Amino acid sequence: MMISTKGRYALRIMVDLAQHKEEGFISLKIISERQEISLKYLEAIIGILNRANFVKSMRGKSGGYKLQRESKEYNIGSILRLTEGGLVPVNCSNCTPEHSCARGDECLSYPLWENLDRLVNDYLDSVSLEDIVEGRLVDKDIVIKFVDR
Amino acid sequence: MMISTKGRYALRIMVDLAQHKEEGFISLKIISERQEISLKYLEAIIGILNRANFVKSMRGKSGGYKLQRESKEYNIGSILRLTEGGLVPVNCSNCTPEHSCARGDECLSYPLWENLDRLVNDYLDSVSLEDIVEGRLVDKDIVIKFVDR
DNA sequence: CTTATTCCTACTATACCACAAGGTTAGTAG
DNA sequence: CTACTAACCTTGTGGTATAGTAGGAATAAG
């Protein structure tokens, strides 16, 4: 279980774009040099971001990319779900909250995966691109609380 | 980013063993039939559990496996870390809390990965095998709280 | 001694990751 | 108008991980 470079690079692209949002369209070449990531790989990744309208593109000379919205309008969860294709899925297709599968044991652990999934997504959705750029994560501790239903 | 079958099957083995702990040593054949998982794959997975002394084994006829400790003594995090080989590592080797890497942008997102890692591990460590078997997860809601340092 | 089981090594097929290569299209500076 | 630049598209590739399979050797019970 880990987060691949795809998602991390996507985040770094977005952070870079957010940091230099005053400079208009920024070419991948610049980002690639600044972030020390292969240009060709970046092309593939920003393609995903672009098709989802997370970034705006401009072709031709002095073209490049810029953020479509304000950096506080992006939450990290959506960026990661887009590029990684979902977070922490346990991929137990025959096992849903409604239709529980034949094996009682598998379904015993189902709530665990569901909780984990919610936890990760909730956290990642609570952090905005702006939070990252402003470095707001460092001065807060994060605790889990359990509440009776 | 996802949890592979290895970790999930390992958990299902442990749950199965916990549910039938009164029955002495339980053979993989039985578990394989009950859980509908290939015997051969199960052998590989329980080998990991066995070498880490999570389970006790008995060879020969009427041999099998049983839990080494009480089910409340196991937390899910340790089972998953063992079989999955670590949870949510971002694998940025050049980027640690002490030695921060050359790229300021990468390190901007580092606190995010660190928080995520802590969050996942804290949650998984807070759940015991007994909690799963007893179905204690369903009647609790889980919330994230942010506390100023 | 037979049978049932763990235990060990090796093999395989598929998929995904992390790129690289090469060319095409579109927009802009001069 | 032309040259250049940069996005965009398709395809390929080496490596690693996943999810198993196969076959056999060691061991203990009956």
XYZ file of C-alpha atoms (C1' of nucleotides) in Angstrom:
358
model
C 0.000 0.000 0.000
C 1.562 3.187 -1.089
C 1.029 6.379 -3.004
C 2.758 6.260 -6.369
C 4.837 8.966 -7.988
C 1.924 9.747 -10.255
C -0.128 11.223 -7.452
C 2.846 12.836 -5.734
C 4.100 14.413 -8.949
C 0.594 15.615 -9.723
C 0.518 17.314 -6.339
C 3.936 18.838 -6.930
C 2.785 20.206 -10.273
C -0.228 21.763 -8.618
C 1.882 23.207 -5.819
C 4.348 24.633 -8.330
C 1.520 26.156 -10.339
C 0.015 27.624 -7.180
C 3.318 29.142 -6.116
C 3.812 30.799 -9.478
C 0.235 31.669 -10.280
C 1.062 35.344 -10.865
C 3.348 34.480 -13.759
C 0.657 33.428 -16.235
C 1.068 30.259 -18.230
C 3.989 28.157 -17.111
C 5.578 25.638 -19.461
C 6.195 22.048 -18.467
C 9.850 22.544 -19.278
C 10.171 25.041 -16.449
C 8.263 22.834 -14.030
C 10.293 19.833 -15.062
C 13.516 21.696 -14.338
C 12.280 23.175 -11.083
C 10.907 19.902 -9.808
C 13.575 17.692 -11.323
C 11.037 15.410 -12.919
C 11.245 14.020 -16.448
C 9.407 16.228 -18.914
C 7.874 13.291 -20.710
C 6.428 11.798 -17.572
C 5.057 15.179 -16.549
C 3.283 15.432 -19.874
C 1.398 12.247 -19.166
C 0.435 13.347 -15.671
C -0.663 16.864 -16.499
C -2.741 15.374 -19.304
C -4.927 13.796 -16.645
C -5.145 17.065 -14.728
C -5.979 18.925 -17.903
C -8.715 16.596 -19.116
C -10.357 16.930 -15.698
C -10.160 20.722 -16.007
C -7.962 21.057 -12.958
C -5.584 23.147 -15.044
C -5.991 25.373 -18.072
C -3.654 24.899 -21.021
C -2.355 27.208 -23.710
C -0.562 25.851 -26.741
C 2.129 27.358 -28.875
C 4.961 29.695 -28.023
C 4.889 31.091 -24.505
C 2.135 28.610 -23.769
C 1.908 26.381 -20.741
C -0.422 25.631 -17.874
C -2.078 27.501 -15.046
C -4.552 26.649 -12.336
C -8.172 26.782 -13.321
C -9.390 27.912 -9.898
C -8.009 29.535 -6.765
C -5.643 27.303 -4.831
C -7.989 27.228 -1.847
C -10.634 25.707 -4.100
C -8.649 22.514 -4.600
C -8.580 19.833 -1.987
C -5.810 17.277 -2.015
C -8.197 14.337 -1.971
C -9.635 15.213 -5.359
C -6.182 15.597 -6.910
C -5.046 12.268 -5.563
C -8.231 10.400 -6.388
C -7.981 11.664 -9.937
C -4.394 10.662 -10.537
C -4.160 7.580 -8.366
C -7.585 6.367 -9.351
C -9.139 6.138 -5.894
C -7.633 5.898 -2.456
C -7.425 2.844 -0.204
C -9.928 0.756 -2.080
C -10.010 -2.737 -0.770
C -11.477 -3.890 -4.024
C -13.820 -6.421 -2.531
C -16.424 -6.069 -5.242
C -18.739 -8.751 -3.914
C -18.771 -7.138 -0.502
C -20.799 -3.965 -0.081
C -22.690 -2.423 2.852
C -25.981 -3.453 1.237
C -25.207 -6.833 -0.231
C -22.902 -8.711 2.082
C -21.087 -11.692 0.656
C -21.368 -15.352 1.581
C -18.346 -15.372 3.852
C -19.228 -13.876 7.201
C -15.560 -13.511 8.076
C -14.744 -11.276 5.167
C -17.644 -9.062 6.040
C -16.435 -8.924 9.620
C -13.441 -6.974 8.409
C -15.407 -4.917 5.945
C -16.207 -2.110 8.424
C -12.487 -1.730 8.973
C -11.799 -1.039 5.307
C -14.767 1.236 5.109
C -13.596 3.242 8.115
C -10.069 3.423 6.790
C -11.316 4.617 3.454
C -13.442 7.309 5.062
C -10.634 8.377 7.343
C -8.095 8.820 4.564
C -10.509 10.561 2.251
C -11.830 12.841 4.981
C -8.364 13.946 5.936
C -7.169 14.485 2.396
C -10.357 16.353 1.552
C -9.846 18.631 4.529
C -6.518 19.887 3.240
C -6.469 22.465 0.451
C -3.720 23.245 -2.014
C -3.425 26.605 -0.297
C -2.811 24.876 3.031
C 0.151 23.101 1.498
C 1.604 26.180 -0.133
C 1.193 28.245 3.015
C 2.723 25.489 5.125
C -0.281 25.336 7.434
C 0.042 21.635 8.207
C 3.069 21.822 10.427
C 1.585 23.596 13.419
C -1.395 21.328 13.907
C -1.563 17.920 15.522
C -4.077 15.463 14.279
C -6.046 13.103 16.494
C -8.660 10.471 15.888
C -11.808 10.470 17.990
C -14.383 7.727 18.285
C -17.969 8.741 18.821
C -20.809 6.386 19.792
C -23.648 6.282 17.326
C -2.879 3.213 -3.462
C -4.561 0.170 -2.167
C -4.315 -2.697 0.248
C -3.407 -5.912 -1.531
C -4.937 -9.319 -1.080
C -1.895 -10.373 0.913
C -2.776 -8.135 3.836
C -6.493 -8.752 3.558
C -6.072 -12.516 3.407
C -3.685 -12.360 6.349
C -6.347 -10.553 8.322
C -8.964 -13.091 7.292
C -6.709 -15.914 8.434
C -6.247 -14.225 11.787
C -9.973 -13.581 12.124
C -10.744 -17.187 11.250
C -8.202 -18.420 13.780
C -9.632 -16.098 16.417
C -13.165 -17.297 15.775
C -12.160 -20.941 16.121
C -9.553 -20.613 18.823
C -11.244 -23.202 21.039
C -10.741 -25.911 18.428
C -6.969 -26.283 18.816
C -4.779 -26.426 15.728
C -6.644 -25.633 12.555
C -5.346 -26.811 9.202
C -4.930 -24.497 6.254
C -7.146 -26.809 4.232
C -10.070 -25.965 6.497
C -9.310 -22.251 6.402
C -8.879 -22.360 2.652
C -12.313 -23.950 2.267
C -13.995 -21.675 4.767
C -12.476 -18.533 3.313
C -12.513 -19.649 -0.310
C -8.865 -18.774 -0.811
C -6.337 -20.930 -2.657
C -4.474 -23.246 -0.292
C -1.133 -22.605 -1.916
C -1.421 -18.847 -1.638
C -2.516 -19.194 1.954
C 0.611 -21.217 2.688
C 2.785 -18.341 1.532
C 0.910 -15.798 3.598
C 0.726 -17.765 6.813
C 4.463 -18.394 6.460
C 5.018 -14.700 7.069
C 2.677 -14.739 10.058
C 4.412 -17.821 11.404
C 7.983 -16.546 11.079
C 6.932 -13.421 12.959
C 5.442 -15.621 15.704
C 1.964 -14.261 15.172
C 0.740 -17.849 14.934
C 1.936 -21.136 16.316
C 2.268 -24.093 13.972
C 2.110 -27.851 14.409
C 3.291 -30.162 11.669
C 2.107 -33.591 10.669
C -1.290 -35.199 10.856
C -3.933 -33.183 12.725
C -1.479 -30.322 12.709
C -2.302 -26.763 11.765
C -2.139 -23.287 13.153
C -3.439 -21.372 16.156
C -3.016 -17.877 17.499
C 0.041 -17.290 19.652
C -1.638 -14.702 21.888
C -5.104 -13.608 22.876
C -7.002 -11.917 20.075
C -7.148 -8.655 22.002
C -3.341 -8.639 22.021
C -3.147 -8.203 18.260
C -3.678 -4.870 16.638
C -4.542 -4.706 12.962
C -1.738 -2.286 12.180
C 0.942 -4.795 13.110
C -0.669 -7.536 11.005
C -0.927 -5.270 7.997
C 2.520 -3.756 8.350
C 3.957 -7.238 8.515
C 2.258 -8.585 5.430
C 2.032 -5.455 3.342
C 5.474 -4.289 4.327
C 4.555 -0.874 5.690
C 1.512 1.321 5.220
C 1.214 4.463 3.110
C 4.922 5.041 2.636
C 5.522 7.834 0.235
C 8.960 6.494 -0.444
C 10.655 9.836 -0.681
C 13.975 8.607 0.591
C 15.803 11.886 0.196
C 13.156 13.693 2.153
C 13.068 13.190 5.926
C 12.034 15.451 8.811
C 15.695 15.987 9.702
C 17.365 16.219 6.340
C 15.112 18.104 3.969
C 15.851 17.779 0.291
C 16.919 20.431 -2.193
C 13.482 21.008 -3.622
C 11.454 23.210 -1.343
C 8.256 22.259 -3.107
C 8.585 18.581 -2.405
C 9.176 19.308 1.237
C 6.114 21.528 1.268
C 4.011 18.447 0.742
C 6.063 16.289 3.051
C 4.011 17.139 6.182
C 0.959 15.886 4.344
C 2.438 12.437 3.781
C 3.718 12.328 7.294
C 0.306 13.194 8.702
C -1.402 10.684 6.468
C 1.008 7.995 7.524
C 0.451 8.737 11.191
C -3.302 8.870 10.740
C -3.538 5.493 9.037
C -1.174 3.791 11.435
C -2.821 5.295 14.496
C -6.223 4.126 13.406
C -5.126 0.635 12.461
C -3.175 0.308 15.690
C -6.216 1.293 17.692
C -8.249 -1.637 16.396
C -7.640 -5.103 17.813
C -8.385 -8.466 16.307
C -10.970 -8.912 19.035
C -12.693 -5.688 17.951
C -13.113 -7.181 14.491
C -14.356 -10.545 15.666
C -16.801 -8.959 18.099
C -18.018 -6.533 15.446
C -17.264 -3.500 17.599
C -16.480 -1.208 14.687
C -19.974 -0.730 13.423
C -21.425 1.279 16.268
C -18.742 3.913 16.445
C -18.259 6.927 14.262
C -14.796 8.151 13.640
C -13.807 11.806 13.458
C -10.590 13.661 12.840
C -9.669 16.508 15.148
C -7.011 19.129 14.594
C -5.217 20.431 17.648
C -2.924 23.460 17.733
C 0.611 22.733 18.834
C 3.991 -47.269 7.539
C 0.618 -44.556 5.806
C -1.539 -40.336 5.768
C -2.091 -35.559 6.602
C -0.160 -31.630 7.247
C 3.483 -27.951 7.439
C 7.356 -26.110 5.078
C 10.554 -24.865 1.254
C 12.151 -23.494 -3.384
C 11.131 -22.265 -7.652
C 8.249 -20.868 -11.496
C 4.680 -18.020 -14.215
C 1.355 -14.895 -16.079
C -0.489 -10.521 -15.729
C -0.545 -5.885 -14.623
C 1.155 -1.607 -13.291
C 4.930 1.816 -12.785
C 7.943 5.088 -14.426
C 9.356 6.632 -17.820
C 11.311 7.444 -23.243
C 10.737 8.357 -28.423
C 8.822 10.381 -32.074
C 5.717 12.813 -34.378
C 1.493 16.168 -34.947
C -1.138 20.243 -34.001
C -1.752 24.797 -32.524
C -0.532 29.329 -31.181
C 2.765 33.287 -31.008
C 6.827 36.258 -31.627
C 9.355 38.451 -34.935
C 4.249 34.685 -43.341
C 7.415 31.959 -41.283
C 9.961 29.908 -37.744
C 9.798 28.459 -33.377
C 7.862 26.711 -29.239
C 5.172 24.098 -26.512
C 1.039 21.283 -25.861
C -0.781 16.920 -27.327
C -1.019 12.064 -29.024
C 0.406 7.227 -29.767
C 3.343 3.730 -28.930
C 7.035 1.156 -26.731
C 9.961 -0.643 -22.876
C 12.426 -2.352 -18.810
C 11.568 -3.258 -14.268
C 9.027 -4.654 -10.285
C 4.993 -6.319 -7.719
C 0.876 -9.047 -7.449
C -1.398 -13.178 -7.194
C -0.920 -16.992 -7.466
C 0.891 -22.499 -9.060
C 3.723 -26.776 -8.868
C 6.312 -30.101 -6.870
C 8.445 -32.009 -3.393
C 10.697 -32.754 1.511
C 10.213 -32.853 6.509
C 7.384 -34.115 10.386
C 4.004 -35.880 13.454
C -0.310 -38.874 14.556
C -2.584 -42.916 14.397
